[in-house]
Structures are given as C-alpha cells and as structure tokens.
PDB file of C-alpha atoms in Angstrom:
ATOM      1  CA  MET A   1     117.859  71.961 143.262  1.00 42.00           C
ATOM      2  CA  TYR A   2     116.641  69.282 140.847  1.00 36.00           C
ATOM      3  CA  GLU A   3     113.155  70.821 140.758  1.00 41.00           C
ATOM      4  CA  ILE A   4     114.547  74.294 139.963  1.00 38.00           C
ATOM      5  CA  GLU A   5     116.740  72.895 137.173  1.00 41.00           C
ATOM      6  CA  ARG A   6     113.833  70.864 135.780  1.00 41.00           C
ATOM      7  CA  ARG A   7     111.599  73.951 135.615  1.00 41.00           C
ATOM      8  CA  THR A   8     114.320  75.983 133.926  1.00 42.00           C
ATOM      9  CA  ILE A   9     114.940  73.333 131.290  1.00 41.00           C
ATOM     10  CA  LEU A  10     111.224  72.920 130.636  1.00 47.00           C
ATOM     11  CA  TRP A  11     110.696  76.673 130.225  1.00 46.00           C
ATOM     12  CA  LYS A  12     113.508  76.892 127.658  1.00 47.00           C
ATOM     13  CA  LEU A  13     112.666  73.698 125.769  1.00 47.00           C
ATOM     14  CA  PRO A  14     111.113  74.377 122.339  1.00 50.00           C
ATOM     15  CA  LEU A  15     107.398  73.646 122.289  1.00 49.00           C
ATOM     16  CA  ALA A  16     107.834  71.416 119.255  1.00 49.00           C
ATOM     17  CA  ALA A  17     110.086  69.140 121.301  1.00 48.00           C
ATOM     18  CA  ILE A  18     107.589  68.993 124.163  1.00 44.00           C
ATOM     19  CA  PHE A  19     104.796  68.337 121.665  1.00 44.00           C
ATOM     20  CA  ALA A  20     106.714  65.469 120.065  1.00 47.00           C
ATOM     21  CA  ALA A  21     107.292  63.873 123.465  1.00 46.00           C
ATOM     22  CA  LEU A  22     103.599  63.788 124.350  1.00 45.00           C
ATOM     23  CA  PRO A  23     101.562  60.621 123.923  1.00 45.00           C
ATOM     24  CA  GLU A  24      99.622  60.576 120.664  1.00 46.00           C
ATOM     25  CA  ALA A  25      96.342  60.816 122.569  1.00 41.00           C
ATOM     26  CA  LEU A  26      97.313  64.226 123.915  1.00 42.00           C
ATOM     27  CA  ARG A  27      98.397  65.854 120.648  1.00 45.00           C
ATOM     28  CA  GLY A  28      95.159  67.647 119.980  1.00 44.00           C
ATOM     29  CA  GLY A  29      92.171  66.001 118.315  1.00 46.00           C
ATOM     30  CA  THR A  30      90.499  65.654 114.965  1.00 74.00           C
ATOM     31  CA  THR A  31      87.320  67.311 116.205  1.00 93.00           C
ATOM     32  CA  TRP A  32      86.602  70.170 118.580  1.00 95.00           C
ATOM     33  CA  GLU A  33      84.852  67.817 121.015  1.00 94.00           C
ATOM     34  CA  ASP A  34      87.776  65.417 120.964  1.00 94.00           C
ATOM     35  CA  PHE A  35      90.235  68.270 121.496  1.00 95.00           C
ATOM     36  CA  THR A  36      88.392  69.785 124.468  1.00 96.00           C
ATOM     37  CA  THR A  37      87.866  66.364 126.069  1.00 95.00           C
ATOM     38  CA  ARG A  38      91.557  65.494 125.853  1.00 95.00           C
ATOM     39  CA  LEU A  39      92.697  68.943 126.961  1.00 96.00           C
ATOM     40  CA  THR A  40      90.373  68.849 129.974  1.00 97.00           C
ATOM     41  CA  ALA A  41      91.722  65.428 130.933  1.00 96.00           C
ATOM     42  CA  LEU A  42      95.287  66.711 130.702  1.00 97.00           C
ATOM     43  CA  ALA A  43      94.475  69.798 132.781  1.00 97.00           C
ATOM     44  CA  LYS A  44      93.011  67.586 135.511  1.00 97.00           C
ATOM     45  CA  GLU A  45      96.035  65.284 135.353  1.00 97.00           C
ATOM     46  CA  LEU A  46      98.356  68.269 135.831  1.00 96.00           C
ATOM     47  CA  HIS A  47      96.480  69.607 138.874  1.00 93.00           C
ATOM     48  CA  GLY A  48      98.956  70.571 141.568  1.00 93.00           C
ATOM     49  CA  VAL A  49     102.066  70.946 139.405  1.00 97.00           C
ATOM     50  CA  ASP A  50     103.887  74.278 139.230  1.00 97.00           C
ATOM     51  CA  ASP A  51     102.488  76.911 136.879  1.00 97.00           C
ATOM     52  CA  ASP A  52     105.411  76.830 134.425  1.00 96.00           C
ATOM     53  CA  THR A  53     105.073  73.093 133.883  1.00 97.00           C
ATOM     54  CA  TYR A  54     101.300  73.411 133.615  1.00 97.00           C
ATOM     55  CA  VAL A  55     101.159  76.064 130.881  1.00 97.00           C
ATOM     56  CA  TYR A  56     103.899  74.540 128.758  1.00 96.00           C
ATOM     57  CA  ARG A  57     102.399  71.044 128.891  1.00 96.00           C
ATOM     58  CA  LEU A  58      99.009  72.525 128.024  1.00 96.00           C
ATOM     59  CA  ALA A  59     100.549  74.664 125.269  1.00 95.00           C
ATOM     60  CA  ALA A  60     102.267  71.652 123.735  1.00 94.00           C
ATOM     61  CA  ALA A  61      99.026  69.675 123.697  1.00 94.00           C
ATOM     62  CA  SER A  62      97.219  72.653 122.170  1.00 93.00           C
ATOM     63  CA  LEU A  63      99.436  72.845 119.090  1.00 87.00           C
ATOM     64  CA  GLY A  64      97.064  70.407 117.411  1.00 78.00           C
ATOM     65  CA  ALA A  65      93.999  72.576 118.082  1.00 90.00           C
ATOM     66  CA  PRO A  66      91.318  72.239 115.389  1.00 93.00           C
ATOM     67  CA  ASP A  67      89.178  75.157 114.306  1.00 93.00           C
ATOM     68  CA  VAL A  68      86.420  76.205 116.685  1.00 94.00           C
ATOM     69  CA  PRO A  69      82.815  75.174 115.956  1.00 91.00           C
ATOM     70  CA  PRO A  70      81.495  77.125 112.948  1.00 86.00           C
ATOM     71  CA  ASP A  71      78.518  78.465 114.926  1.00 88.00           C
ATOM     72  CA  ALA A  72      80.724  79.994 117.662  1.00 93.00           C
ATOM     73  CA  LYS A  73      79.723  83.617 118.174  1.00 94.00           C
ATOM     74  CA  THR A  74      81.923  86.575 119.088  1.00 97.00           C
ATOM     75  CA  GLY A  75      80.993  90.108 120.120  1.00 97.00           C
ATOM     76  CA  ARG A  76      82.816  93.401 119.765  1.00 96.00           C
ATOM     77  CA  PHE A  77      84.763  94.444 122.837  1.00 96.00           C
ATOM     78  CA  GLY A  78      84.350  98.058 123.870  1.00 93.00           C
ATOM     79  CA  LYS A  79      84.884 100.748 121.264  1.00 94.00           C
ATOM     80  CA  LEU A  80      88.265  99.636 120.032  1.00 96.00           C
ATOM     81  CA  ASP A  81      88.811 100.663 116.412  1.00 96.00           C
ATOM     82  CA  PRO A  82      89.857  98.622 114.459  1.00 97.00           C
ATOM     83  CA  PRO A  83      87.559  96.217 116.317  1.00 98.00           C
ATOM     84  CA  VAL A  84      88.482  93.365 118.624  1.00 98.00           C
ATOM     85  CA  GLU A  85      85.963  90.571 119.331  1.00 98.00           C
ATOM     86  CA  PHE A  86      85.648  87.857 121.981  1.00 98.00           C
ATOM     87  CA  GLY A  87      83.327  84.912 122.589  1.00 97.00           C
ATOM     88  CA  PRO A  88      83.369  81.787 124.804  1.00 97.00           C
ATOM     89  CA  VAL A  89      83.649  78.522 122.877  1.00 97.00           C
ATOM     90  CA  TYR A  90      84.053  76.049 125.737  1.00 97.00           C
ATOM     91  CA  ARG A  91      83.033  76.216 129.390  1.00 95.00           C
ATOM     92  CA  GLY A  92      84.380  73.338 131.412  1.00 93.00           C
ATOM     93  CA  ALA A  93      86.334  72.503 134.525  1.00 93.00           C
ATOM     94  CA  PRO A  94      89.097  73.283 135.069  1.00 96.00           C
ATOM     95  CA  ILE A  95      89.521  75.076 131.710  1.00 97.00           C
ATOM     96  CA  MET A  96      87.506  77.649 129.801  1.00 97.00           C
ATOM     97  CA  ILE A  97      88.285  78.556 126.178  1.00 98.00           C
ATOM     98  CA  VAL A  98      87.592  81.958 124.589  1.00 98.00           C
ATOM     99  CA  GLN A  99      87.862  82.771 120.898  1.00 98.00           C
ATOM    100  CA  TRP A 100      89.292  86.163 119.923  1.00 98.00           C
ATOM    101  CA  LYS A 101      89.318  88.032 116.622  1.00 98.00           C
ATOM    102  CA  LEU A 102      91.388  91.074 115.750  1.00 98.00           C
ATOM    103  CA  ALA A 103      90.553  93.088 112.655  1.00 98.00           C
ATOM    104  CA  PRO A 104      93.471  94.051 110.381  1.00 98.00           C
ATOM    105  CA  ASN A 105      95.947  96.267 112.260  1.00 98.00           C
ATOM    106  CA  ALA A 106      93.873  96.086 115.459  1.00 98.00           C
ATOM    107  CA  TRP A 107      95.376  96.609 118.898  1.00 98.00           C
ATOM    108  CA  LEU A 108      94.214  95.051 122.152  1.00 98.00           C
ATOM    109  CA  PRO A 109      95.780  97.261 124.851  1.00 98.00           C
ATOM    110  CA  PRO A 110      97.858  95.794 127.692  1.00 98.00           C
ATOM    111  CA  HIS A 111      95.890  94.046 130.439  1.00 98.00           C
ATOM    112  CA  ASN A 112      96.589  91.496 133.142  1.00 98.00           C
ATOM    113  CA  HIS A 113      95.208  88.073 134.151  1.00 98.00           C
ATOM    114  CA  PRO A 114      95.731  87.866 137.929  1.00 97.00           C
ATOM    115  CA  HIS A 115      95.528  84.338 139.379  1.00 97.00           C
ATOM    116  CA  TYR A 116      95.128  82.772 135.925  1.00 98.00           C
ATOM    117  CA  ASN A 117      97.186  80.542 133.661  1.00 98.00           C
ATOM    118  CA  VAL A 118      96.499  81.370 130.007  1.00 98.00           C
ATOM    119  CA  VAL A 119      97.652  79.780 126.766  1.00 98.00           C
ATOM    120  CA  SER A 120      96.980  81.820 123.600  1.00 97.00           C
ATOM    121  CA  ILE A 121      96.957  79.812 120.348  1.00 96.00           C
ATOM    122  CA  GLY A 122      96.842  81.288 116.862  1.00 96.00           C
ATOM    123  CA  LEU A 123      94.348  79.922 114.327  1.00 96.00           C
ATOM    124  CA  ASP A 124      94.401  82.449 111.460  1.00 96.00           C
ATOM    125  CA  GLY A 125      96.451  85.500 110.526  1.00 97.00           C
ATOM    126  CA  GLU A 126      99.230  86.963 112.638  1.00 98.00           C
ATOM    127  CA  ALA A 127      99.608  89.140 115.708  1.00 98.00           C
ATOM    128  CA  VAL A 128     102.548  90.313 117.772  1.00 98.00           C
ATOM    129  CA  VAL A 129     102.048  89.581 121.464  1.00 98.00           C
ATOM    130  CA  THR A 130     104.099  91.611 123.937  1.00 98.00           C
ATOM    131  CA  HIS A 131     104.352  90.510 127.567  1.00 98.00           C
ATOM    132  CA  TYR A 132     105.205  92.468 130.700  1.00 98.00           C
ATOM    133  CA  ASP A 133     105.770  91.750 134.391  1.00 98.00           C
ATOM    134  CA  VAL A 134     105.147  94.118 137.278  1.00 98.00           C
ATOM    135  CA  ASP A 135     108.563  95.247 138.497  1.00 97.00           C
ATOM    136  CA  GLY A 136     108.348  95.345 142.280  1.00 94.00           C
ATOM    137  CA  ALA A 137     104.886  96.003 143.720  1.00 94.00           C
ATOM    138  CA  ALA A 138     101.757  97.397 142.084  1.00 96.00           C
ATOM    139  CA  PRO A 139      98.964  99.388 143.750  1.00 97.00           C
ATOM    140  CA  PRO A 140      95.318  98.208 143.803  1.00 96.00           C
ATOM    141  CA  PHE A 141      93.386  98.422 140.536  1.00 96.00           C
ATOM    142  CA  ASP A 142      91.463 101.502 141.721  1.00 94.00           C
ATOM    143  CA  SER A 143      94.631 103.453 142.480  1.00 96.00           C
ATOM    144  CA  ALA A 144      95.888 106.263 140.235  1.00 94.00           C
ATOM    145  CA  SER A 145      99.464 105.779 141.415  1.00 97.00           C
ATOM    146  CA  ALA A 146     102.169 104.922 138.901  1.00 98.00           C
ATOM    147  CA  PHE A 147     104.186 101.719 139.129  1.00 98.00           C
ATOM    148  CA  THR A 148     106.835 100.018 137.012  1.00 98.00           C
ATOM    149  CA  VAL A 149     106.550  97.177 134.516  1.00 98.00           C
ATOM    150  CA  ARG A 150     109.231  95.409 132.488  1.00 98.00           C
ATOM    151  CA  ARG A 151     108.814  94.115 128.959  1.00 98.00           C
ATOM    152  CA  THR A 152     109.682  90.430 129.229  1.00 98.00           C
ATOM    153  CA  ARG A 153     108.850  88.827 125.904  1.00 97.00           C
ATOM    154  CA  GLU A 154     107.583  89.647 122.424  1.00 97.00           C
ATOM    155  CA  THR A 155     106.483  86.881 120.084  1.00 96.00           C
ATOM    156  CA  LEU A 156     104.629  86.331 116.829  1.00 97.00           C
ATOM    157  CA  ILE A 157     101.424  84.370 117.231  1.00 96.00           C
ATOM    158  CA  ALA A 158     100.079  82.629 114.133  1.00 96.00           C
ATOM    159  CA  PRO A 159      98.626  79.190 113.269  1.00 95.00           C
ATOM    160  CA  ARG A 160     100.311  76.556 115.475  1.00 89.00           C
ATOM    161  CA  ARG A 161     102.150  79.245 117.440  1.00 94.00           C
ATOM    162  CA  VAL A 162     101.407  79.841 121.115  1.00 96.00           C
ATOM    163  CA  SER A 163     102.144  82.380 123.849  1.00 97.00           C
ATOM    164  CA  PRO A 164     101.533  81.310 127.477  1.00 97.00           C
ATOM    165  CA  LEU A 165     101.447  83.269 130.717  1.00 98.00           C
ATOM    166  CA  THR A 166     101.179  82.397 134.409  1.00 98.00           C
ATOM    167  CA  PRO A 167     100.148  84.354 137.520  1.00 97.00           C
ATOM    168  CA  SER A 168     103.813  85.208 138.146  1.00 96.00           C
ATOM    169  CA  ARG A 169     105.351  85.209 134.659  1.00 97.00           C
ATOM    170  CA  ASP A 170     104.471  87.431 131.657  1.00 98.00           C
ATOM    171  CA  ASN A 171     101.025  88.030 133.180  1.00 98.00           C
ATOM    172  CA  ILE A 172     100.416  91.318 131.344  1.00 98.00           C
ATOM    173  CA  HIS A 173     100.090  91.116 127.573  1.00 98.00           C
ATOM    174  CA  THR A 174      98.954  93.110 124.562  1.00 98.00           C
ATOM    175  CA  PHE A 175      98.092  92.039 120.999  1.00 98.00           C
ATOM    176  CA  ARG A 176      98.666  93.894 117.724  1.00 98.00           C
ATOM    177  CA  SER A 177      97.446  92.172 114.557  1.00 98.00           C
ATOM    178  CA  GLY A 178      98.980  92.332 111.104  1.00 96.00           C
ATOM    179  CA  PRO A 179      97.402  93.597 107.862  1.00 97.00           C
ATOM    180  CA  LYS A 180      95.296  90.431 107.502  1.00 96.00           C
ATOM    181  CA  GLY A 181      94.024  90.454 111.086  1.00 98.00           C
ATOM    182  CA  ALA A 182      94.289  87.527 113.479  1.00 98.00           C
ATOM    183  CA  ARG A 183      92.114  84.929 115.153  1.00 97.00           C
ATOM    184  CA  GLY A 184      92.830  82.467 117.917  1.00 97.00           C
ATOM    185  CA  ILE A 185      91.793  81.035 121.246  1.00 97.00           C
ATOM    186  CA  ASP A 186      92.785  81.530 124.878  1.00 98.00           C
ATOM    187  CA  ILE A 187      92.745  78.508 127.181  1.00 98.00           C
ATOM    188  CA  ASN A 188      92.146  79.839 130.703  1.00 98.00           C
ATOM    189  CA  THR A 189      92.628  78.075 134.027  1.00 97.00           C
ATOM    190  CA  ARG A 190      92.050  79.767 137.360  1.00 96.00           C
ATOM    191  CA  ALA A 191      94.971  79.411 139.784  1.00 95.00           C
ATOM    192  CA  GLY A 192      93.491  81.348 142.711  1.00 93.00           C
ATOM    193  CA  ASP A 193      90.637  83.670 143.603  1.00 94.00           C
ATOM    194  CA  ASP A 194      89.137  85.641 140.731  1.00 94.00           C
ATOM    195  CA  ILE A 195      89.901  89.278 141.595  1.00 95.00           C
ATOM    196  CA  GLY A 196      89.064  90.800 138.227  1.00 95.00           C
ATOM    197  CA  PHE A 197      91.576  92.447 135.933  1.00 97.00           C
ATOM    198  CA  SER A 198      92.602  95.830 134.602  1.00 98.00           C
ATOM    199  CA  PHE A 199      93.929  97.446 131.472  1.00 98.00           C
ATOM    200  CA  LEU A 200      97.077  99.547 131.784  1.00 97.00           C
ATOM    201  CA  ARG A 201      98.409 102.707 130.272  1.00 97.00           C
ATOM    202  CA  ILE A 202     102.128 102.136 129.693  1.00 98.00           C
ATOM    203  CA  ASP A 203     104.331 105.126 128.953  1.00 98.00           C
ATOM    204  CA  PRO A 204     106.043 104.544 125.573  1.00 96.00           C
ATOM    205  CA  LYS A 205     109.267 106.150 126.812  1.00 98.00           C
ATOM    206  CA  PRO A 206     111.248 103.665 128.923  1.00 98.00           C
ATOM    207  CA  LEU A 207     112.411 104.484 132.419  1.00 98.00           C
ATOM    208  CA  ASP A 208     115.464 102.344 131.757  1.00 98.00           C
ATOM    209  CA  ALA A 209     115.996 101.186 128.167  1.00 97.00           C
ATOM    210  CA  ALA A 210     118.569  98.555 129.168  1.00 97.00           C
ATOM    211  CA  ARG A 211     116.102  96.914 131.561  1.00 97.00           C
ATOM    212  CA  ALA A 212     113.084  97.539 129.283  1.00 98.00           C
ATOM    213  CA  SER A 213     111.257  99.112 132.223  1.00 98.00           C
ATOM    214  CA  TYR A 214     108.331 101.519 131.846  1.00 98.00           C
ATOM    215  CA  SER A 215     106.019 103.581 133.999  1.00 98.00           C
ATOM    216  CA  ALA A 216     102.428 102.289 134.053  1.00 98.00           C
ATOM    217  CA  ARG A 217      99.032 103.006 135.620  1.00 98.00           C
ATOM    218  CA  TRP A 218      95.887 100.898 135.965  1.00 98.00           C
ATOM    219  CA  ILE A 219      92.969 102.315 133.952  1.00 97.00           C
ATOM    220  CA  GLY A 220      90.162  99.843 134.747  1.00 96.00           C
ATOM    221  CA  GLN A 221      88.261  97.376 132.600  1.00 95.00           C
ATOM    222  CA  THR A 222      87.473  99.804 129.775  1.00 93.00           C
ATOM    223  CA  PRO A 223      90.395 100.065 127.355  1.00 88.00           C
ATOM    224  CA  ALA A 224      91.598 103.511 126.416  1.00 73.00           C
TER     225      ALA A 224
END
C-alpha cells in the first residue's frame, strides 16, 4: 500500500518541487558534457525503480538542460510539411538523447514508444503535446484492424517545460508547434526489447466524448 501511495504522490507532485529537492549536483549542468554525465549517472542510479519514479526523477534533473552542442545536426523526417527534423545528440548507456525541431505550425502525427521511457524537454519555442493510451488491447503493428485509444493528457512544452511517458502511461504522443516553431530534446531509455514503433491514424470524432476515447489504426513508420 505504501508503494502505491508513494507512486501516486510522486506522479502528482509538481516537477518544480521535485527539482528543488534534488541535490545540486543533479540539477542539470553548465555544459552539455556535464549535463549528459550527470544525467547518465542518475539513470544508472535509478536502475530497477518503477517507470513512474524513473521518468519523473529524470525529468526533474533535466529541467536544467543546457543547449545542445552547436554542431549538432538534424535531418528532415519524411515528407511532413511544415517540416519536422530529428538528430541524435548523445549516445550513451542507458540513455540516448535526440534533438527535434518543428517548423512553425508543424505537426508530428501520433506515434508510440513501446518498451521505452521518454522525457521530452523544450528548448526553444512552444508546442502542444497530446498523449494517448491504448484502451484495452491493440493489434500487431501490421494489422489493419481498428482499436481504441484514450486521450490522457495535453500539455504545453516550452523552455524548462517537460512531458514524460512510460511504456504503460501516455505512451502515444503527438506534437503541434506554435507560430514560432519549437525545438527540444527527447531523453530515451529502453525498458524492454526494442520492437519498433508505429504512427497511428486517430479518428477526430470521439467514440465517447466523456471518456475522450477514439478509434485508431496503426499506419506504419511513415507518417501520413
């Protein structure tokens, strides 16, 4: 019972409060190298804890994230227009960090991160991030069958604002940037076998407005 209550309190606790409670050495770093070194150490320290605790501790420590190295490269993803770009900026163990850029008013369609913990941190601009959970069971990625998702959370991501997900909570997300675009990083940690991912097509008309449930289908790794 204590463990369940502790997880619930931690999930609801404002990130600023968690951040303030961290030791000074874990509140980000003054350089990118310092930041990644400290974040990697924290990720290793947290090995074995539950996913909720893991992502929120990592998110709190990431609030002090410096800008990525100036020579970090990104590449356009698919044929999305306005464009969306991605590029790795840190490859380590157990974390990997990817930089993302959304042009003004760009949309990254909904997709999942099975068996991964992810913390998205804003660096520049603003984007609205909407999260979903599979409601019940979902078919394999190569199936054309419909299934149900529920919208679970919608948040603004901007500098020093974060949006985490776990394998079992808010694992599907989509980004829509504002008129000035958005840029940030995703801190990724594998929590199981890598089984790939898929984009989704989510029907805009809800199945049940009160439950925020929608019909969805997997559409593969090429966004529509």
